[in-house]
Protein backbone atom coordinates (compact mmCIF):
# COMPACT_ATOMS: atom_id res chain seq x y z
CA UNK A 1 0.66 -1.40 -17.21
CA UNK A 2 4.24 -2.39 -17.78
CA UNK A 3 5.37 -1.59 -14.71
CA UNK A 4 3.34 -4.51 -12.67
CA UNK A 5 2.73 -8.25 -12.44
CA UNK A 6 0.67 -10.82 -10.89
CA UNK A 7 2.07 -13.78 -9.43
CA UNK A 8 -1.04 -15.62 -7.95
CA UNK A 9 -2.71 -17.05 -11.25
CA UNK A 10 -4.50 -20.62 -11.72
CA UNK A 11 -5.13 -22.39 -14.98
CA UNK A 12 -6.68 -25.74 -16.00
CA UNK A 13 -3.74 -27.23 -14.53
CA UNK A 14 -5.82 -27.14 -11.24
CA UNK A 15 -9.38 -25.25 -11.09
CA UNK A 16 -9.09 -22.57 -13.56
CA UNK A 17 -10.85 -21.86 -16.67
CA UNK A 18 -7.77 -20.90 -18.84
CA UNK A 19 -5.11 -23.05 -20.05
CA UNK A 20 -1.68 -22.39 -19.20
CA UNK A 21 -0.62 -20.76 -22.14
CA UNK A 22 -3.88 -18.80 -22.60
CA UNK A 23 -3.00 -17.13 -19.04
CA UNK A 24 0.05 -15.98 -20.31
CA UNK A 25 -1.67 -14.66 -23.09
CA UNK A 26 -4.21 -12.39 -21.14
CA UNK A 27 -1.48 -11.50 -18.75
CA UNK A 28 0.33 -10.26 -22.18
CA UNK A 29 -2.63 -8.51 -23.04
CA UNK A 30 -2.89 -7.17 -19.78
CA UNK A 31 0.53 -5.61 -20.59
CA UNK A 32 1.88 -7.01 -17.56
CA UNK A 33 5.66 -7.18 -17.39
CA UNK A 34 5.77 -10.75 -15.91
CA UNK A 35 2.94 -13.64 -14.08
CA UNK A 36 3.43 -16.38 -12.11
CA UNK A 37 1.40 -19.50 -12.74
CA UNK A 38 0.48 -21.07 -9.38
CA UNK A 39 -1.93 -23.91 -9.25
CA UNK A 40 -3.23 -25.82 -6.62
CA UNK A 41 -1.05 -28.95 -5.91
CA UNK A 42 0.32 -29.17 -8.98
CA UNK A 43 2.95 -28.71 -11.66
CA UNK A 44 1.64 -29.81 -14.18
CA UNK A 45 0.88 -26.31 -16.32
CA UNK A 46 4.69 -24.59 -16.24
CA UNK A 47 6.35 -26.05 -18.63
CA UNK A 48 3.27 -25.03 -21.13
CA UNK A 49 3.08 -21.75 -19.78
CA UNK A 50 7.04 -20.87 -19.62
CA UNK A 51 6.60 -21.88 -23.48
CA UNK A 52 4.26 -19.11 -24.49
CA UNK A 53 5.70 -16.64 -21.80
CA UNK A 54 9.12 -17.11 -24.05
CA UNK A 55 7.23 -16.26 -26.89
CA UNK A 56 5.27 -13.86 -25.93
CA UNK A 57 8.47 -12.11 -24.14
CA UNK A 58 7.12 -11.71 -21.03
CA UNK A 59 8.73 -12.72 -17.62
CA UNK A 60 7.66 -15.89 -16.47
CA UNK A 61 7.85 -17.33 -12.78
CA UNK A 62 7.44 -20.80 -11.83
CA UNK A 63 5.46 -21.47 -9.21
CA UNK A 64 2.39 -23.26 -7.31
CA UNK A 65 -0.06 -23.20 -4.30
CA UNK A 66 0.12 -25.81 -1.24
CA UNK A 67 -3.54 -26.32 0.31
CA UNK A 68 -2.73 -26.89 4.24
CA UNK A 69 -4.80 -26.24 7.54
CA UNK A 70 -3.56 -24.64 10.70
CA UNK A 71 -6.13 -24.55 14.05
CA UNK A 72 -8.82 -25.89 11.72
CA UNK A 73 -8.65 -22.76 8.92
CA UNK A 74 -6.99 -23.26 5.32
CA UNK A 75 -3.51 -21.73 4.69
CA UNK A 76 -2.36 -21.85 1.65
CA UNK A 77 1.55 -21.53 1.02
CA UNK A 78 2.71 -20.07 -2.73
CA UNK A 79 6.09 -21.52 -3.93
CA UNK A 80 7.37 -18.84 -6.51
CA UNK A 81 10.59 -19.65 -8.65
CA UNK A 82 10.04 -23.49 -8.58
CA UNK A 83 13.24 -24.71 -10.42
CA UNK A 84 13.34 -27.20 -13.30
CA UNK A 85 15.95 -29.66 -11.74
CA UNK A 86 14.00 -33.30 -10.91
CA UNK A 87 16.23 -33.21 -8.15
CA UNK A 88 15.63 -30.90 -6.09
CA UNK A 89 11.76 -31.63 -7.05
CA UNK A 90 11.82 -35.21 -5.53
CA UNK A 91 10.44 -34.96 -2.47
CA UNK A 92 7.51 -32.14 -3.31
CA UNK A 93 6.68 -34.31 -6.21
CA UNK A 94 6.29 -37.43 -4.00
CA UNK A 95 4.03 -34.75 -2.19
CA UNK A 96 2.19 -33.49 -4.85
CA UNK A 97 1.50 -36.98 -5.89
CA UNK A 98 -0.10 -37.84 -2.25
CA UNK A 99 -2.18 -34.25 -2.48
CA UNK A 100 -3.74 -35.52 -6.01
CA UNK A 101 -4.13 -39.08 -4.08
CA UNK A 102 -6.03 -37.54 -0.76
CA UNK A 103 -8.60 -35.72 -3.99
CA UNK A 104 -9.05 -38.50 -5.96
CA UNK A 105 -10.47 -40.26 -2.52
CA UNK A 106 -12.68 -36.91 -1.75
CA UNK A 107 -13.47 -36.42 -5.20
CA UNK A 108 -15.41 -39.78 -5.06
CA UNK A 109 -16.84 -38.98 -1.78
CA UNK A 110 -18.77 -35.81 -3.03
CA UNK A 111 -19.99 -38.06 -5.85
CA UNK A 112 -21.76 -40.57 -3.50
CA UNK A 113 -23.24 -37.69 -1.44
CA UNK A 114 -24.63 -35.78 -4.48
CA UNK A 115 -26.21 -39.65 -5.74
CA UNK A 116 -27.42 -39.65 -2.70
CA UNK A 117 -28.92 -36.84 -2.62
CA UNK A 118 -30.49 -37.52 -6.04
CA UNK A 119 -28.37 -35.73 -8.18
CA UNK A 120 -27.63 -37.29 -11.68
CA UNK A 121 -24.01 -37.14 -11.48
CA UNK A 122 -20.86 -39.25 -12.26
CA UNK A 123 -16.95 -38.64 -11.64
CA UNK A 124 -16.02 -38.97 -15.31
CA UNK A 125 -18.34 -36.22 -15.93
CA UNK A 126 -16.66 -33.87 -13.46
CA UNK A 127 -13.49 -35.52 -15.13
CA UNK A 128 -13.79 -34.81 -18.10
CA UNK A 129 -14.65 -30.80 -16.82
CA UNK A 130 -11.07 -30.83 -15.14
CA UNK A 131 -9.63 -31.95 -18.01
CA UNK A 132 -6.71 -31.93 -16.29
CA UNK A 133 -5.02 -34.10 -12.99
CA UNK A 134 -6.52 -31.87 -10.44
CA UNK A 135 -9.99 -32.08 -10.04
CA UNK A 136 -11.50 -29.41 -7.48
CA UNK A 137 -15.00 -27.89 -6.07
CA UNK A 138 -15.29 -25.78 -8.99
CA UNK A 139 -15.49 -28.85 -11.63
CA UNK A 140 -18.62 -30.12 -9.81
CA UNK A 141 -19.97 -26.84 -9.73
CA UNK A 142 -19.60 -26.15 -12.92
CA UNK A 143 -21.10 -30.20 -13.92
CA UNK A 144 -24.24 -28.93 -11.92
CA UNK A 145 -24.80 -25.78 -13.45
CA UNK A 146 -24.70 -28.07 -17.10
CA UNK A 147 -27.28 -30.08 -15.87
CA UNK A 148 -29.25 -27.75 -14.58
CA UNK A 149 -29.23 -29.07 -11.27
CA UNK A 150 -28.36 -25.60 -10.13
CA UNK A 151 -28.66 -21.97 -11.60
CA UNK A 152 -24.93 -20.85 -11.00
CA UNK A 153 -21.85 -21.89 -9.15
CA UNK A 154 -22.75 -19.47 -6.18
CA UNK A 155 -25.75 -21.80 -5.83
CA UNK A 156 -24.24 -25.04 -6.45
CA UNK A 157 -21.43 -24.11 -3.69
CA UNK A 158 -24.36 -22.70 -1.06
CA UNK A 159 -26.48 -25.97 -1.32
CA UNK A 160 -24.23 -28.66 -2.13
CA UNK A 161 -19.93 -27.60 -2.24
CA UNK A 162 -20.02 -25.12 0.78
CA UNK A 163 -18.31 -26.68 4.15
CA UNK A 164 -21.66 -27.51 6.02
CA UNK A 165 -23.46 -28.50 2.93
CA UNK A 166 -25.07 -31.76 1.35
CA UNK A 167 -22.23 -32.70 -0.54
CA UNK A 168 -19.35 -31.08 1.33
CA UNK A 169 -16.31 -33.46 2.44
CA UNK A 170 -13.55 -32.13 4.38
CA UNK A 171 -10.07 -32.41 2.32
CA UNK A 172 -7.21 -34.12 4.27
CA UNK A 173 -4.15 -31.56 3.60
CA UNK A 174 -0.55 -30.98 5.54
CA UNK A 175 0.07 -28.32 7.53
CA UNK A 176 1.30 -25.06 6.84
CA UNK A 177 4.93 -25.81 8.74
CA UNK A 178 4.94 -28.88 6.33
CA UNK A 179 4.16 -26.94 3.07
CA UNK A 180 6.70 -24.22 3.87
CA UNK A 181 9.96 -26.93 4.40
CA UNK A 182 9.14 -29.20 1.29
CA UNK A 183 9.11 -25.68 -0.82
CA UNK A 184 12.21 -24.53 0.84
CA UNK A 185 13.84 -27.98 0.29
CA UNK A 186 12.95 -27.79 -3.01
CA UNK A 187 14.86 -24.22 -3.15
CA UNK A 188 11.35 -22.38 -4.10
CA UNK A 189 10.48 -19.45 -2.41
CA UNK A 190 7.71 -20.10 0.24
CA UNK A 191 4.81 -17.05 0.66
CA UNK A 192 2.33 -17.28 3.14
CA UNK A 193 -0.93 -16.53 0.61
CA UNK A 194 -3.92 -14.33 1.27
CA UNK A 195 -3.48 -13.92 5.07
CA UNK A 196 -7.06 -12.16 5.07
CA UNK A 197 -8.71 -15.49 4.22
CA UNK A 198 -7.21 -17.10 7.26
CA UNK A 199 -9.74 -17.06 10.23
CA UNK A 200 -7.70 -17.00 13.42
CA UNK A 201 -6.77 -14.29 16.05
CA UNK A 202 -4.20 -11.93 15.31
CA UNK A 203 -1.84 -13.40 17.80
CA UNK A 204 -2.45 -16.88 16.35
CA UNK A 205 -1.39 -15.60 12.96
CA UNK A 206 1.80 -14.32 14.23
CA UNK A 207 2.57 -17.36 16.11
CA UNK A 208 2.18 -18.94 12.89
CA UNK A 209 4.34 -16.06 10.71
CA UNK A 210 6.91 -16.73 14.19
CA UNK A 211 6.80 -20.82 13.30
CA UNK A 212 7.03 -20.85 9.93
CA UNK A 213 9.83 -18.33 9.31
CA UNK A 214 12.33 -20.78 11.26
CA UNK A 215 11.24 -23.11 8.74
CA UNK A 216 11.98 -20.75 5.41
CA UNK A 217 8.93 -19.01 5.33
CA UNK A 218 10.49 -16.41 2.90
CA UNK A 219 7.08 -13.66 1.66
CA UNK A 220 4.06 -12.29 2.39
CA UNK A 221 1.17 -11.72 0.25
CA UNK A 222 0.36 -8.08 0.44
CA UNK A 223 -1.62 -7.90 -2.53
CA UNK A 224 -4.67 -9.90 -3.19
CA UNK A 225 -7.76 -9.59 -4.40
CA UNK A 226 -9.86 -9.44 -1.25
CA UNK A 227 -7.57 -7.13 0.46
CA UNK A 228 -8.58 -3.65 0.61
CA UNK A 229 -5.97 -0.54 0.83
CA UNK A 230 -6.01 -0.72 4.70
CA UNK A 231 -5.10 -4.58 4.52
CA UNK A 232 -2.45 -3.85 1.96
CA UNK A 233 -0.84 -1.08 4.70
CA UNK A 234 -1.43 -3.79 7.31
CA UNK A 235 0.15 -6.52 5.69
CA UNK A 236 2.85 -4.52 4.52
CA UNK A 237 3.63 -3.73 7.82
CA UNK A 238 3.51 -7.38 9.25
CA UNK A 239 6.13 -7.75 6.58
CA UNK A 240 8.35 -5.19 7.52
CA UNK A 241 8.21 -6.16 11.03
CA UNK A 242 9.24 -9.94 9.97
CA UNK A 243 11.74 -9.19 7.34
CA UNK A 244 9.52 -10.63 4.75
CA UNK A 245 10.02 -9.71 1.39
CA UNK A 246 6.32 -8.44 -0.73
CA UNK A 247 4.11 -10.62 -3.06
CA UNK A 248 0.79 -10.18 -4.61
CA UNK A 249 -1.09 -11.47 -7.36
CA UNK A 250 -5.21 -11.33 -8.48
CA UNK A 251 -5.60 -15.64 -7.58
CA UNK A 252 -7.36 -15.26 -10.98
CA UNK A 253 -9.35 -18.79 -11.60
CA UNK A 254 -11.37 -17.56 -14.66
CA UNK A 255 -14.98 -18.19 -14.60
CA UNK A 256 -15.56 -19.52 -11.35
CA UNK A 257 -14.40 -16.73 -10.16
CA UNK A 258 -15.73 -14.11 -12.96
CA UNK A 259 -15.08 -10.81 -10.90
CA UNK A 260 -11.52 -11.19 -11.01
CA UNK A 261 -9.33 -10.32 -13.61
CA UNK A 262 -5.21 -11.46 -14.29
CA UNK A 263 -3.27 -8.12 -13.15
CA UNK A 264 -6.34 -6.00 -11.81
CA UNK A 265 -7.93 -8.48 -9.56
CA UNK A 266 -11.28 -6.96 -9.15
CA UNK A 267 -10.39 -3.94 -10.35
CA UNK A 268 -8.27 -1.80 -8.13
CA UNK A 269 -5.60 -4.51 -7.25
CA UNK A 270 -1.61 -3.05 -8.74
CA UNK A 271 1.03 -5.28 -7.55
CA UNK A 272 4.53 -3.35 -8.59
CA UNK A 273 7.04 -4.94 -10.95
CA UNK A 274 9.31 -3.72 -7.92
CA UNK A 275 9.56 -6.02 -5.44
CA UNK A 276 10.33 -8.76 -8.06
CA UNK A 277 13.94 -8.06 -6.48
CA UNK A 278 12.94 -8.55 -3.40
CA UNK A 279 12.06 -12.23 -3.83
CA UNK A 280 14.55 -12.81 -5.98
CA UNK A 281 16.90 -11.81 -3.06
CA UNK A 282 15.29 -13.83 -0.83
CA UNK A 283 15.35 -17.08 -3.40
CA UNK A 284 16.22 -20.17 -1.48
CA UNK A 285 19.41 -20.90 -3.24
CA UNK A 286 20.74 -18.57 -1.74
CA UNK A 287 19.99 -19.60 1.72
């Protein structure tokens, strides 16, 4: 499998099961030729994971995911080749700093629901799960399954987590226009993620591929996960007709998300090593 990558991967950095350097590790394993790590709202994991990726010799990417919401469905914006300079990090550090902020705030909120709802639960408990500075739906899942509040994390996401639910609480996030500028100002490479997973009309998504391209919009994630062969040709081709360059990675989380494996996704996913050069091309410092 040297010939392919994945450059959508979480770690405990943000809701994943797998430290950063033990991602690297399976994606070595995996005998991917490079990964990206790319964790919700965060940096926090890179400069463990670039570690072991030097050792390991295997090609590392710097990189992370921006939560946002556009005509009330999630977007989420990838920033691949993050750089290392603290300048050029300011201002999406300032950001990233708010984001953690906002789910500290909703974090708390989910608590007093569950309470309320008579379920033995604290925050340092669901804390202490993270184990790291982003704490997400998957932590309290995962609390509830210990305690036998709930059977599995499906269940503890269809009765309590799910939007709609006991215990749900909207997250407050920036929008996708937003996302896209503090990544290019920061001179990463903004790609629109999973475009499947965002619920809105075809024409609404390519108003939003029209707005955010002024903006640095840079890639589009062809392959994911939950996109079949037919949504890979269909994506590809909403690429090609925006002159954006190709992405794709398995947004492996571990197990909370069990089916879905670094490099294979469920099974059948193959991102090419190839269009590496393609986003390197289209790297914001070159803008």
């Amino acid at each position: 499998m040297a010939d392919l990558i994945d450059l959508h991967i979480h770690s405990t950095a943000s809701d994943g099961s797998h430290t950063p350097s033990e991602v690297v590790t399976l994606a070595k394993e995996q005998g991917l030729s490079a990964l990206s790590l790319t964790d919700h709202d965060t940096l926090a994991g890179l400069t463990d994971a670039e570690e072991k990726a030097k050792e390991l010799n295997i090609e590392f990417i710097r990189g992370c995911e921006l939560s946002a919401k556009y005509l009330d469905t999630d977007v989420h914006v990838l920033g691949l080749y993050v750089p290392k300079d603290k300048a050029l990090l300011q201002d999406l550090e300032k950001e990233l700093a708010v984001f953690i902020e906002r789910r500290n705030t909703r974090n708390k909120k989910i608590i007093t629901k569950l309470q309320e709802h008579h379920v033995d639960i604290t925050l340092e408990e669901v804390e202490k799960e993270a184990g790291g500075n982003v704490i997400a739906r998957p932590h309290f899942a995962n609390v509830l399954v210990q305690k036998g509040v709930v059977a599995n994390t499906k269940e503890a996401f269809e009765k309590y987590l799910a939007k709609g639910k006991l215990a749900f609480v909207e997250r407050e996030v920036i929008s996708p226009h937003h996302a896209v500028s503090l990544l290019k100002e920061a001179k990463a490479v903004p790609v629109l993620a999973h475009s499947k997973l965002i619920k809105c009309t075809e024409q609404e998504y390519f108003n939003l591929i029209e707005e955010l391209i002024p903006l640095g919009l840079k890639g589009l994630e062809v392959y994911h996960s939950v996109h079949s062969f037919d949504d890979e040709r269909y994506y590809l081709g909403v690429a090609q007709k925006y002159h954006l360059c190709i992405s794709g990675g398995s947004d492996f989380h571990g197990k909370s998300k069990p089916d879905i494996k670094i490099g294979t996704g469920r099974g059948s996913l193959r991102v090419p090593a190839g269009i590496l050069d393609g986003i390197k091309n289209s790297a914001c410092y070159q803008c």
